[in-house]
Short mmCIF file of N, CA and C in Angstrom, two decimals:
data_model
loop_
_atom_site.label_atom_id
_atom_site.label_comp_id
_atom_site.label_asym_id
_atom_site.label_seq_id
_atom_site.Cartn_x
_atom_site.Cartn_y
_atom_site.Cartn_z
N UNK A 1 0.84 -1.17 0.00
CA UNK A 1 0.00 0.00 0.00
C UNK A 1 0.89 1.24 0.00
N UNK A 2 0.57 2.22 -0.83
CA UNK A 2 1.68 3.32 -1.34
C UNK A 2 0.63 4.49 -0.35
N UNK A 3 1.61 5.34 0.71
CA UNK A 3 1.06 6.29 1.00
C UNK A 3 1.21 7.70 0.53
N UNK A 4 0.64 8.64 0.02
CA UNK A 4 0.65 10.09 -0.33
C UNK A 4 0.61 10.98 0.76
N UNK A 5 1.65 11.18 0.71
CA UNK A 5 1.69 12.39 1.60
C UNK A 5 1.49 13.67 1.12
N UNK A 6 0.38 14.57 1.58
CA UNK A 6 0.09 15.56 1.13
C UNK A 6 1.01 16.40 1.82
N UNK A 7 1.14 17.82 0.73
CA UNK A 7 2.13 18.91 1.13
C UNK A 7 1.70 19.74 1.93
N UNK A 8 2.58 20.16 2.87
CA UNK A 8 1.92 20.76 4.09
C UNK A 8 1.26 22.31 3.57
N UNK A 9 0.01 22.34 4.00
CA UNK A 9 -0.36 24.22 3.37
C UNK A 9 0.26 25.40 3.98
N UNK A 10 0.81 26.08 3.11
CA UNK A 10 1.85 27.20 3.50
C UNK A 10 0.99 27.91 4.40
N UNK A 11 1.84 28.46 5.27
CA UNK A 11 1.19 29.35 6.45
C UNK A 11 1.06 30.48 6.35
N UNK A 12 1.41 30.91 4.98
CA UNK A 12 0.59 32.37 4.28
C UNK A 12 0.01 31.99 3.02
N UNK A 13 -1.01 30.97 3.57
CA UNK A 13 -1.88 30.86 2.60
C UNK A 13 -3.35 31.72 2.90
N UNK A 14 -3.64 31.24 4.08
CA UNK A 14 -4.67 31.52 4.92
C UNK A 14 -4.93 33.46 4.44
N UNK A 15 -3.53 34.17 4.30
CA UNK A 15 -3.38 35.47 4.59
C UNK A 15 -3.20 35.51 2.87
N UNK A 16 -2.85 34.78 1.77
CA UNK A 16 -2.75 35.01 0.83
C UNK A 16 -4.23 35.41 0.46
N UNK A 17 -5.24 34.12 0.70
CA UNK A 17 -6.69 34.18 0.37
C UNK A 17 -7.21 35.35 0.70
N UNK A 18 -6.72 36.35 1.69
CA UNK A 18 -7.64 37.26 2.26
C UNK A 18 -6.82 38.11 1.60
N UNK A 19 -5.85 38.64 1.00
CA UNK A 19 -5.17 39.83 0.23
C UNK A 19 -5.90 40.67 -0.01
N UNK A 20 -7.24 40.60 -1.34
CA UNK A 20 -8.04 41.24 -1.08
C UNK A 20 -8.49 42.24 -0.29
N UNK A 21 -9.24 41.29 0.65
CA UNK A 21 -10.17 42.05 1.52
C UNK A 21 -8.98 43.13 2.55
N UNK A 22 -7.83 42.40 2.64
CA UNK A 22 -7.25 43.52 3.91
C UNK A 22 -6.34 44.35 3.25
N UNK A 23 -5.76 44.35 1.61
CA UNK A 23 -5.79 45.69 0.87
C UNK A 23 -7.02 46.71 1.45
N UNK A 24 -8.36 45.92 1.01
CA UNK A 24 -9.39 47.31 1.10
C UNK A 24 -9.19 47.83 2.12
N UNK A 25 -9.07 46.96 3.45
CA UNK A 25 -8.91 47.42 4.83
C UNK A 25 -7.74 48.38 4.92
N UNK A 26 -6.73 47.97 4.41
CA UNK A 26 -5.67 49.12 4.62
C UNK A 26 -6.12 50.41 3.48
N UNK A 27 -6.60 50.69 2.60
CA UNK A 27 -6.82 51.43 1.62
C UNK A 27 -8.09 52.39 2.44
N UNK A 28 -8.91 51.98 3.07
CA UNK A 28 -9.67 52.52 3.65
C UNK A 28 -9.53 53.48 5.02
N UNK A 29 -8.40 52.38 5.73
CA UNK A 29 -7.53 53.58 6.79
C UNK A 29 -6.73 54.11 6.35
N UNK A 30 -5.54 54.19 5.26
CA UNK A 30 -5.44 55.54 4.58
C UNK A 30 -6.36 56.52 4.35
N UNK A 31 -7.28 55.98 3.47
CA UNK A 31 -8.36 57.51 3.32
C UNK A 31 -8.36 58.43 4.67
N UNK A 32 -9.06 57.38 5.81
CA UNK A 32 -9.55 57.92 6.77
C UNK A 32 -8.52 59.10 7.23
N UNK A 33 -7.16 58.13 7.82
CA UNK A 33 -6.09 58.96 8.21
C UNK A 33 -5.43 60.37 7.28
N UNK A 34 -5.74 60.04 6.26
CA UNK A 34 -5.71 60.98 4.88
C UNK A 34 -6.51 62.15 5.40
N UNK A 35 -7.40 62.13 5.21
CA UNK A 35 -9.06 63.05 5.83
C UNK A 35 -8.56 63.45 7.18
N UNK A 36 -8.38 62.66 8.21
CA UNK A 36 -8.02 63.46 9.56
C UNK A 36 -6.94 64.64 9.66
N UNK A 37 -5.44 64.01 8.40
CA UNK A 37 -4.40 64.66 8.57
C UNK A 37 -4.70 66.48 8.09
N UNK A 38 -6.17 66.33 6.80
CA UNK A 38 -5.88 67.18 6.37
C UNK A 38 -6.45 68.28 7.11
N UNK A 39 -8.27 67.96 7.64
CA UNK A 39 -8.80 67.97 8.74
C UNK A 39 -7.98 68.94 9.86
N UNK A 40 -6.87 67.80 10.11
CA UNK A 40 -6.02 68.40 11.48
C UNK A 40 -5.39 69.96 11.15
N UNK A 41 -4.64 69.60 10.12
CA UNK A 41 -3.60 71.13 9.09
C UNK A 41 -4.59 72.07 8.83
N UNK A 42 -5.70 72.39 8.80
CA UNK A 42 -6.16 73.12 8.58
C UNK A 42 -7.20 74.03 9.63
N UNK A 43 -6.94 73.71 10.63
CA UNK A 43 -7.46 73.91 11.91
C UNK A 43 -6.80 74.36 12.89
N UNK A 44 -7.15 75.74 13.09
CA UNK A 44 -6.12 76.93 13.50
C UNK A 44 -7.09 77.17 14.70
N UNK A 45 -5.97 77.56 15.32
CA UNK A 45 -6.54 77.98 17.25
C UNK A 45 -7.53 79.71 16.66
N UNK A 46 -8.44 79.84 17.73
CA UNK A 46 -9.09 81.04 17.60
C UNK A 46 -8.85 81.63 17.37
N UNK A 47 -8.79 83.16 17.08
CA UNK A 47 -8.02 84.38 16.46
C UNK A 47 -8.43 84.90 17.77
N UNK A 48 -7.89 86.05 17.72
CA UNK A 48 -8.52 87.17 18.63
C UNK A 48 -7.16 87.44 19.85
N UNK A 49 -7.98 88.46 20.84
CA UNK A 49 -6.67 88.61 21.65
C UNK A 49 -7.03 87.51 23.05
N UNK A 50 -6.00 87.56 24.07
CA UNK A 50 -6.49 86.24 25.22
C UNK A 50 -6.51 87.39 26.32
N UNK A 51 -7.90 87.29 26.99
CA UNK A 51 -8.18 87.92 27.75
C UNK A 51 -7.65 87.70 28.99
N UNK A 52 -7.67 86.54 29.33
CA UNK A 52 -6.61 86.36 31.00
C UNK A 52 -5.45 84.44 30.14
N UNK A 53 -5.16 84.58 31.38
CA UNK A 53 -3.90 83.28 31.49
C UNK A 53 -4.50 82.09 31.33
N UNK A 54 -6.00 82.26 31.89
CA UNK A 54 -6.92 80.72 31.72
C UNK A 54 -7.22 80.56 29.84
N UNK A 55 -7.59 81.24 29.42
CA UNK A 55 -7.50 81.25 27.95
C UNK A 55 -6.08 80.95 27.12
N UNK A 56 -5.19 81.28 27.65
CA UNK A 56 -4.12 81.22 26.67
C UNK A 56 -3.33 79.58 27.30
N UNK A 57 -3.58 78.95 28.57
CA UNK A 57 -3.75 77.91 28.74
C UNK A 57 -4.00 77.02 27.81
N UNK A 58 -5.80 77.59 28.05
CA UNK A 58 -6.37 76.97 27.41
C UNK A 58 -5.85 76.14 25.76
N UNK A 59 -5.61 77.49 25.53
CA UNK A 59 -5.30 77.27 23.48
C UNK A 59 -3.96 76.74 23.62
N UNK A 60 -3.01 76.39 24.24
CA UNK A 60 -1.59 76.23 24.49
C UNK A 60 -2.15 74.14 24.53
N UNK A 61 -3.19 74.27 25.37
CA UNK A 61 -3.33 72.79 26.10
C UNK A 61 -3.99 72.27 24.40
N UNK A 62 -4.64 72.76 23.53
CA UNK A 62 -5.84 72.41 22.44
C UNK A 62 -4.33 72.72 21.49
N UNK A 63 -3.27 72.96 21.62
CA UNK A 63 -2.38 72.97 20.27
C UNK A 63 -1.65 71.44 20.69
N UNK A 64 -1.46 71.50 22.03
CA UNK A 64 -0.68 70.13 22.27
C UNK A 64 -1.59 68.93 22.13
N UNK A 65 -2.67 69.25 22.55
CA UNK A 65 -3.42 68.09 22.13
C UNK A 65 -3.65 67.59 20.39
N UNK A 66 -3.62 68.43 19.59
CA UNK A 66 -4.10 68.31 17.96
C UNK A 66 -2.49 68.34 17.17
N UNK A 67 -1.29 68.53 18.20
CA UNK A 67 -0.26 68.07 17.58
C UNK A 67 0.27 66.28 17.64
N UNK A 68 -0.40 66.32 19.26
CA UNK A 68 -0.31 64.34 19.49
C UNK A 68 -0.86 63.87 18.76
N UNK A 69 -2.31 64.31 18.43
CA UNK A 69 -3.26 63.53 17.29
C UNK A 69 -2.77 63.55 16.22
N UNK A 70 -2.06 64.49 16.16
CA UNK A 70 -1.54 64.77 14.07
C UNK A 70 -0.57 63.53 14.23
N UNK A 71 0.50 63.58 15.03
CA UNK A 71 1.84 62.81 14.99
C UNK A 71 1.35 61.47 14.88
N UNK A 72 0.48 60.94 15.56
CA UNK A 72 -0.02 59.28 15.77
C UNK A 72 -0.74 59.08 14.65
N UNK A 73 -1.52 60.20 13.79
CA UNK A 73 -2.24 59.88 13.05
C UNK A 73 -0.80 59.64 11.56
N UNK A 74 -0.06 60.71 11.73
CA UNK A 74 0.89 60.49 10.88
C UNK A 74 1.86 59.23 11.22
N UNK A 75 1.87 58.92 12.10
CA UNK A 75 2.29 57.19 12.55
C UNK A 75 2.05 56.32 11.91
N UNK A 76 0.39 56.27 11.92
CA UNK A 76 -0.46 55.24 11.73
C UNK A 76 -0.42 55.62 9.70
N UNK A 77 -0.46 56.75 9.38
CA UNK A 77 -0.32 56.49 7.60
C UNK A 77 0.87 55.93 7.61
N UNK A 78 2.26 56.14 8.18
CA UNK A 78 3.45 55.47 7.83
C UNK A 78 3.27 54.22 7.79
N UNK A 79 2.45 53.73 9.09
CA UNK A 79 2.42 52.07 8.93
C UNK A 79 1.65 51.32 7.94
N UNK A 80 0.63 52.24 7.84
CA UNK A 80 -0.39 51.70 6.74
C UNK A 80 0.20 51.63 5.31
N UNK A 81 1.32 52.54 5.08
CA UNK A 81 1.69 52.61 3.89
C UNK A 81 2.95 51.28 4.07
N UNK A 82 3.66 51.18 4.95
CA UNK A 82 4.84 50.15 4.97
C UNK A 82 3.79 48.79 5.14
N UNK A 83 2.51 48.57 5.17
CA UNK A 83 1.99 47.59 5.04
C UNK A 83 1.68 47.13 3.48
N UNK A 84 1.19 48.46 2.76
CA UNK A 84 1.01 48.00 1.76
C UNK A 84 2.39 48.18 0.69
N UNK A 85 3.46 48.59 0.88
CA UNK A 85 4.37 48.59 0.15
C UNK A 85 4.96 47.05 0.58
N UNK A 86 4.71 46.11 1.52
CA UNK A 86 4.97 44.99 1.93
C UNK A 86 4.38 43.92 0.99
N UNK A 87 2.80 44.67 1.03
CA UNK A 87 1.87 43.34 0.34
C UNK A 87 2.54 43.57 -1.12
N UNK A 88 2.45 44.52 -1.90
CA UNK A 88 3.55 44.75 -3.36
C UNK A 88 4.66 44.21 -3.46
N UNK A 89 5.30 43.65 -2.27
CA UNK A 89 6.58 43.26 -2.12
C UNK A 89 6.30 41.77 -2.24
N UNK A 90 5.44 41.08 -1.97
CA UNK A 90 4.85 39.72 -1.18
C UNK A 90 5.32 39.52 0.15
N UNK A 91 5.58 40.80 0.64
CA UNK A 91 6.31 40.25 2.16
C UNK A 91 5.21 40.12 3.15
N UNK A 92 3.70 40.70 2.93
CA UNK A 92 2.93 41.01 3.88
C UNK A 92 2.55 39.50 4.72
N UNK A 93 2.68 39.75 6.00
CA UNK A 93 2.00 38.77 6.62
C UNK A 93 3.00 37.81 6.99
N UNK A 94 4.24 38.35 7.43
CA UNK A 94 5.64 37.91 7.40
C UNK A 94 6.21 38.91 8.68
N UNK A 95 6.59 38.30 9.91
CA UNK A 95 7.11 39.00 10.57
C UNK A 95 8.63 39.81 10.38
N UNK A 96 8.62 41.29 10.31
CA UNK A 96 9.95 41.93 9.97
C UNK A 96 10.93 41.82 10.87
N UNK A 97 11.09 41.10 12.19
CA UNK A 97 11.71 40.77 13.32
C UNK A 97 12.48 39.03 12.97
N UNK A 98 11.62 38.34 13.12
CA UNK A 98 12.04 36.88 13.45
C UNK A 98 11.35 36.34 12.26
N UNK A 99 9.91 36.72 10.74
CA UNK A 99 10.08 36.31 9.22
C UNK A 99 9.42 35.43 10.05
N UNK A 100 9.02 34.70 10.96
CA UNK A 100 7.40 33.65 11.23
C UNK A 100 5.83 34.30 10.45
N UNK A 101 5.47 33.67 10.34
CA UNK A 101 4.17 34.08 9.68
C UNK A 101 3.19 34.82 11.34
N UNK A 102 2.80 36.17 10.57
CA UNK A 102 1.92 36.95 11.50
C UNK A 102 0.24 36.09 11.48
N UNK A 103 -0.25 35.25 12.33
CA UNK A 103 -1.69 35.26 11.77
C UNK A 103 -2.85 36.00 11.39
N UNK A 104 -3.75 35.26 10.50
CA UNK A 104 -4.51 35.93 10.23
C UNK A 104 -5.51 36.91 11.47
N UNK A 105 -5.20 36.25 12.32
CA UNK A 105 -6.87 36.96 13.08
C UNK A 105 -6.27 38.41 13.64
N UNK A 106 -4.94 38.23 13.47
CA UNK A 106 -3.96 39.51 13.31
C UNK A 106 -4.35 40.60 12.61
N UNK A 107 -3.93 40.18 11.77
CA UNK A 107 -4.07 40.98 10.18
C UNK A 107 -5.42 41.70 10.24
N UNK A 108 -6.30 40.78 10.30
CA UNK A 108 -7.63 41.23 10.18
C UNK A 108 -8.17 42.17 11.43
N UNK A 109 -7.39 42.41 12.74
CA UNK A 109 -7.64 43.29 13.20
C UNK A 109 -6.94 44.23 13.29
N UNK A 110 -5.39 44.08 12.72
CA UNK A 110 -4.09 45.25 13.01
C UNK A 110 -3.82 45.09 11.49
N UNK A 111 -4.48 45.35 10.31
CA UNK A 111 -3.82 45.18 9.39
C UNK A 111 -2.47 45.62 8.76
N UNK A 112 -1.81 46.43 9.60
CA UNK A 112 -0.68 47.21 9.37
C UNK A 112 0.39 46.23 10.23
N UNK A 113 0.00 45.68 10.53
CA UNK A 113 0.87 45.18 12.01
C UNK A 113 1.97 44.50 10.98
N UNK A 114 3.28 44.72 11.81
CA UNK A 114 4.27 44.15 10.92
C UNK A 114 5.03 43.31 11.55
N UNK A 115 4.92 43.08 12.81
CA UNK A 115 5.50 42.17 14.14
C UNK A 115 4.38 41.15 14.41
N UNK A 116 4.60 39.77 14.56
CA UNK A 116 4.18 38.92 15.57
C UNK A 116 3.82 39.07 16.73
N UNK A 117 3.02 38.41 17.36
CA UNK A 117 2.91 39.04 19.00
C UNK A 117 4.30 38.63 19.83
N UNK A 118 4.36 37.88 19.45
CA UNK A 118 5.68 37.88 20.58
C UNK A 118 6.82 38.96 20.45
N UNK A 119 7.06 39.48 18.93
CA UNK A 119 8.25 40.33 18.88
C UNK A 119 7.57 41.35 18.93
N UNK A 120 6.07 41.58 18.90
CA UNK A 120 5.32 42.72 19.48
C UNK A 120 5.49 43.15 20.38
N UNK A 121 5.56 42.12 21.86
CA UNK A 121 5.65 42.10 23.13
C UNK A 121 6.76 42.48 23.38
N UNK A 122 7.63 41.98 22.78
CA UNK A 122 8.87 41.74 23.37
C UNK A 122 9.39 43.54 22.90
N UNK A 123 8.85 43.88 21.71
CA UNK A 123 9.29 45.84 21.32
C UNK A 123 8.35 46.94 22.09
N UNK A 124 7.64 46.46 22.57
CA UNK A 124 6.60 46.81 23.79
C UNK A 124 7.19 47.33 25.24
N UNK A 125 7.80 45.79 25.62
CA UNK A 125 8.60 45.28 26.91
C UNK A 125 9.91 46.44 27.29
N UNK A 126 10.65 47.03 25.90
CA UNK A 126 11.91 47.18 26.04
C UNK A 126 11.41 48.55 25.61
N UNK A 127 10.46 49.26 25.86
CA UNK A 127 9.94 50.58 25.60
C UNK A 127 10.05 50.76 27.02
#
């Protein structure tokens, strides 16, 4: 009796099949982040003069706050874009640390994610 051994299914297969759908996903948080960045740049503190110290606080505390948002939001396009310059590459879905396959249930919620959880953790840990 002759046995066949079937070939084991690549472990970016699972993430090949879904290419598709988590392009759109990343294509769609570009837009978004696209829209916020521009959103953000164009949104200037009040005019006028500051009547006491609580006001100029104020606008001092609302510039630092809409510069954190700009920076993370400009974070998050960098990653979104090194995700999809990955999938163009065929690298997507490939850890850039240790090259193990990222899983899908990953992908499908961090689609940018470019680390495994463990070398996630572990660039997390040493923060």
């Amino acid at each position: 009796m002759s046995s066949i051994t079937m070939p084991k299914p690549s472990p970016y297969a699972d993430v090949a099949d879904q290419l598709p759908r988590l392009r759109g996903m990343l294509e769609e948080h570009r837009r978004f982040r696209l829209d916020q960045l521009a959103q953000l740049t164009t949104q200037h503190p009040a005019g006028g003069r500051h009547v006491d110290t609580l006001d100029a606080s104020a606008d001092i505390a609302r510039v630092e706050v809409s510069a954190a948002v700009e920076a993370a939001a400009r974070q998050a396009l960098d990653d979104i874009d090194g995700a999809l310059t990955r999938m163009n590459l065929g690298r997507y879905g490939c850890c850039a640390r240790c090259h193990a396959p990222i899983p899908l249930e990953r992908l499908l919620a961090i689609p940018q994610a470019s680390l495994c959880m463990d070398c996630q953790r572990r660039a997390e840990h040493r923060r």
